[in-house]
């Protein structure tokens, strides 16, 4: 397959996944979760932490305070580091009958992502779409590699990755005016609410059906196949090693390459 054909095929797959999410019925948890309760929980977390930027999308080329390209730094590297900061506690908390769980949030955009190990910071030929997709692919690769490492050492901790779907949030503020118009006209029908978007995340975090099960990708409460490249174990290991180097490879954070 030629590079052009491969490019078109990749984007066709991404569009297909996106359309299927927009047109599919939203997954809902069996318990009674009310939208206002979810919003109150989010507000409380933001108030206590002083931070609501868990992700950015299509931002112009700029860096975080630590000097990382913003998509890579906020969407991926910050989550990578936070997970390692919590690993010791998670391992101590997990048991044979009740594992601790790590749930990483990616998106369908990872299907069109390409990981450039020679330019993870997107310093050359910057594309907001490419940088965003790369950060989401990195999250899937990280989640799978983490599960392999946890399983190899016999930890009672599992790692899964979730796609919350197309959710009606402020994440789209850097999109084109045409997209914003379409979103304004159709979001009430096609986009998920924040509560609906959180359903699969919560399912992966607490459902008894997933006890002891890791290394999978979930959409709408269902286990599905992620992008082919996300199963490349060599790529997973290389990303892991580079990520460790970028955060300083501190031994106390279990970030061994």
C-alpha positions as semicolon CSV with decimal commas, in nm:
position;residue;x (nm);y (nm);z (nm)
1;X;0,000;0,000;0,000
2;X;0,141;0,341;-0,100
3;X;0,190;0,616;0,162
4;X;-0,103;0,812;0,017
5;X;-0,331;0,507;0,019
6;X;-0,223;0,426;0,375
7;X;-0,296;0,784;0,482
8;X;-0,643;0,779;0,325
9;X;-0,719;0,438;0,473
10;X;-0,618;0,552;0,822
11;X;-0,842;0,859;0,804
12;X;-1,128;0,651;0,664
13;X;-1,104;0,423;0,966
14;X;-1,102;0,724;1,197
15;X;-1,407;0,879;1,031
16;X;-1,591;0,546;1,046
17;X;-1,524;0,514;1,419
18;X;-1,627;0,874;1,483
19;X;-1,955;0,837;1,293
20;X;-2,036;0,512;1,470
21;X;-1,991;0,687;1,804
22;X;-2,208;0,981;1,705
23;X;-2,487;0,757;1,581
24;X;-2,471;0,483;1,846
25;X;-2,687;0,473;2,153
26;X;-2,510;0,604;2,462
27;X;-2,406;0,354;2,726
28;X;-2,562;0,413;3,067
29;X;-2,471;0,263;3,400
30;X;-2,739;0,048;3,563
31;X;-2,726;0,249;3,883
32;X;-2,915;0,574;3,915
33;X;-2,656;0,839;3,827
34;X;-2,809;1,183;3,785
35;X;-2,644;1,452;3,576
36;X;-2,660;1,716;3,849
37;X;-2,480;1,481;4,091
38;X;-2,204;1,430;3,834
39;X;-2,168;1,803;3,781
40;X;-2,145;1,860;4,157
41;X;-1,868;1,601;4,181
42;X;-1,673;1,765;3,899
43;X;-1,716;2,108;4,057
44;X;-1,590;1,978;4,391
45;X;-1,281;1,821;4,234
46;X;-1,199;2,141;4,044
47;X;-1,244;2,348;4,359
48;X;-1,018;2,121;4,565
49;X;-0,743;2,084;4,306
50;X;-0,766;2,425;4,141
51;X;-0,723;2,258;3,802
52;X;-0,971;2,146;3,538
53;X;-0,731;2,108;3,244
54;X;-0,711;1,730;3,210
55;X;-0,681;1,758;2,833
56;X;-0,636;2,007;2,549
57;X;-0,729;1,977;2,182
58;X;-0,609;2,152;1,865
59;X;-0,428;2,428;2,051
60;X;-0,176;2,644;1,861
61;X;0,188;2,545;1,898
62;X;0,292;2,630;2,251
63;X;0,457;2,471;2,554
64;X;0,360;2,384;2,909
65;X;0,538;2,551;3,201
66;X;0,781;2,257;3,198
67;X;0,864;2,314;2,833
68;X;0,671;2,026;2,676
69;X;0,452;2,064;2,368
70;X;0,110;2,123;2,519
71;X;-0,080;1,828;2,370
72;X;0,197;1,584;2,460
73;X;0,261;1,738;2,802
74;X;-0,099;1,780;2,921
75;X;-0,277;1,493;2,747
76;X;-0,011;1,228;2,788
77;X;0,303;1,301;2,987
78;X;0,121;1,448;3,287
79;X;-0,098;1,135;3,308
80;X;0,209;0,914;3,269
81;X;0,379;1,088;3,560
82;X;0,069;1,098;3,782
83;X;0,017;0,726;3,735
84;X;0,373;0,655;3,846
85;X;0,334;0,880;4,149
86;X;0,034;0,674;4,256
87;X;0,165;0,327;4,168
88;X;0,306;0,234;4,509
89;X;-0,022;0,323;4,678
90;X;-0,223;0,135;4,416
91;X;-0,008;-0,176;4,457
92;X;-0,045;-0,166;4,834
93;X;-0,421;-0,117;4,807
94;X;-0,488;-0,399;4,560
95;X;-0,555;-0,758;4,664
96;X;-0,611;-1,090;4,490
97;X;-0,988;-1,056;4,528
98;X;-1,009;-0,684;4,465
99;X;-0,753;-0,533;4,230
100;X;-0,671;-0,165;4,216
101;X;-0,761;-0,022;3,875
102;X;-0,597;0,234;3,649
103;X;-0,829;0,376;3,382
104;X;-0,668;0,589;3,112
105;X;-0,892;0,810;2,897
106;X;-0,804;0,829;2,527
107;X;-1,031;0,889;2,225
108;X;-1,120;0,762;1,879
109;X;-0,866;1,012;1,746
110;X;-0,593;0,765;1,838
111;X;-0,693;0,561;1,531
112;X;-0,540;0,826;1,305
113;X;-0,247;0,901;1,534
114;X;0,117;0,846;1,439
115;X;0,387;0,829;1,704
116;X;0,704;1,010;1,599
117;X;0,969;0,889;1,843
118;X;1,219;1,131;1,690
119;X;0,992;1,430;1,750
120;X;0,746;1,360;2,031
121;X;0,732;1,734;2,100
122;X;0,616;1,809;1,743
123;X;0,890;2,070;1,697
124;X;0,900;2,019;1,320
125;X;0,604;2,067;1,085
126;X;0,364;2,126;1,374
127;X;0,004;2,022;1,317
128;X;-0,253;2,066;1,597
129;X;-0,449;1,768;1,461
130;X;-0,136;1,550;1,440
131;X;-0,013;1,650;1,787
132;X;-0,353;1,580;1,943
133;X;-0,390;1,242;1,773
134;X;-0,035;1,146;1,873
135;X;-0,106;1,225;2,239
136;X;-0,417;1,005;2,234
137;X;-0,231;0,717;2,069
138;X;0,045;0,752;2,329
139;X;-0,212;0,700;2,604
140;X;-0,326;0,369;2,455
141;X;0,032;0,247;2,408
142;X;0,114;0,346;2,767
143;X;-0,192;0,174;2,912
144;X;-0,111;-0,155;2,738
145;X;0,257;-0,147;2,832
146;X;0,167;-0,065;3,192
147;X;-0,062;-0,369;3,207
148;X;0,215;-0,594;3,079
149;X;0,456;-0,468;3,343
150;X;0,202;-0,497;3,625
151;X;0,110;-0,851;3,523
152;X;0,477;-0,955;3,491
153;X;0,550;-0,853;3,849
154;X;0,230;-1,008;3,984
155;X;0,078;-0,680;4,104
156;X;-0,287;-0,673;4,200
157;X;-0,339;-0,371;3,975
158;X;-0,500;-0,360;3,630
159;X;-0,469;-0,103;3,352
160;X;-0,736;-0,038;3,089
161;X;-0,803;0,245;2,846
162;X;-1,138;0,405;2,768
163;X;-1,288;0,617;2,492
164;X;-1,566;0,831;2,647
165;X;-1,709;0,916;2,304
166;X;-1,794;1,254;2,156
167;X;-1,886;1,457;2,464
168;X;-2,030;1,808;2,474
169;X;-1,754;1,995;2,661
170;X;-1,539;2,307;2,617
171;X;-1,265;2,098;2,457
172;X;-1,367;2,219;2,110
173;X;-1,292;2,588;2,157
174;X;-0,994;2,576;1,919
175;X;-1,187;2,412;1,634
176;X;-1,298;2,596;1,319
177;X;-1,603;2,822;1,314
178;X;-1,776;2,573;1,082
179;X;-1,729;2,287;1,328
180;X;-1,850;2,507;1,613
181;X;-2,161;2,593;1,412
182;X;-2,230;2,226;1,340
183;X;-2,171;2,141;1,705
184;X;-2,411;2,414;1,816
185;X;-2,678;2,281;1,581
186;X;-2,637;1,910;1,652
187;X;-2,480;1,864;1,994
188;X;-2,817;1,820;2,164
189;X;-2,883;1,521;1,938
190;X;-2,544;1,365;1,864
191;X;-2,307;1,461;2,146
192;X;-2,300;1,294;2,486
193;X;-2,351;1,484;2,809
194;X;-2,064;1,487;3,058
195;X;-2,245;1,224;3,265
196;X;-2,294;0,997;2,964
197;X;-1,929;1,044;2,870
198;X;-1,823;0,939;3,219
199;X;-2,030;0,618;3,215
200;X;-1,774;0,393;3,046
201;X;-1,494;0,540;3,258
202;X;-1,687;0,455;3,574
203;X;-1,776;0,113;3,434
204;X;-1,408;0,034;3,377
205;X;-1,325;0,159;3,725
206;X;-1,584;-0,027;3,933
207;X;-1,769;-0,297;3,738
208;X;-1,736;-0,647;3,892
209;X;-1,734;-0,782;3,533
210;X;-1,383;-0,643;3,483
211;X;-1,229;-0,765;3,808
212;X;-0,872;-0,872;3,738
213;X;-0,899;-0,792;3,366
214;X;-0,658;-0,544;3,209
215;X;-0,496;-0,449;2,881
216;X;-0,816;-0,365;2,693
217;X;-0,988;-0,073;2,520
218;X;-1,351;0,010;2,602
219;X;-1,611;0,214;2,416
220;X;-1,976;0,248;2,520
221;X;-1,932;-0,015;2,788
222;X;-1,792;-0,267;2,539
223;X;-1,444;-0,408;2,483
224;X;-1,332;-0,321;2,129
225;X;-1,017;-0,338;1,918
226;X;-0,796;-0,031;1,927
227;X;-0,568;0,081;1,643
228;X;-0,338;-0,192;1,508
229;X;-0,028;0,010;1,593
230;X;-0,129;0,032;1,959
231;X;-0,047;-0,340;2,001
232;X;0,312;-0,292;1,885
233;X;0,503;-0,395;2,199
234;X;0,834;-0,262;2,071
235;X;0,677;0,079;2,016
236;X;0,518;0,062;2,361
237;X;0,856;-0,003;2,523
238;X;1,030;0,272;2,328
239;X;0,765;0,527;2,422
240;X;0,790;0,416;2,785
241;X;1,168;0,462;2,788
242;X;1,151;0,807;2,630
243;X;0,873;0,911;2,868
244;X;1,086;0,806;3,165
245;X;1,374;1,014;3,034
246;X;1,152;1,316;2,984
247;X;1,024;1,309;3,343
248;X;1,374;1,257;3,480
249;X;1,352;0,879;3,530
250;X;1,317;0,908;3,911
251;X;1,352;0,563;4,071
252;X;1,115;0,654;4,350
253;X;0,834;0,682;4,093
254;X;0,886;0,326;3,963
255;X;0,969;0,466;3,619
256;X;1,221;0,204;3,518
257;X;1,284;0,182;3,146
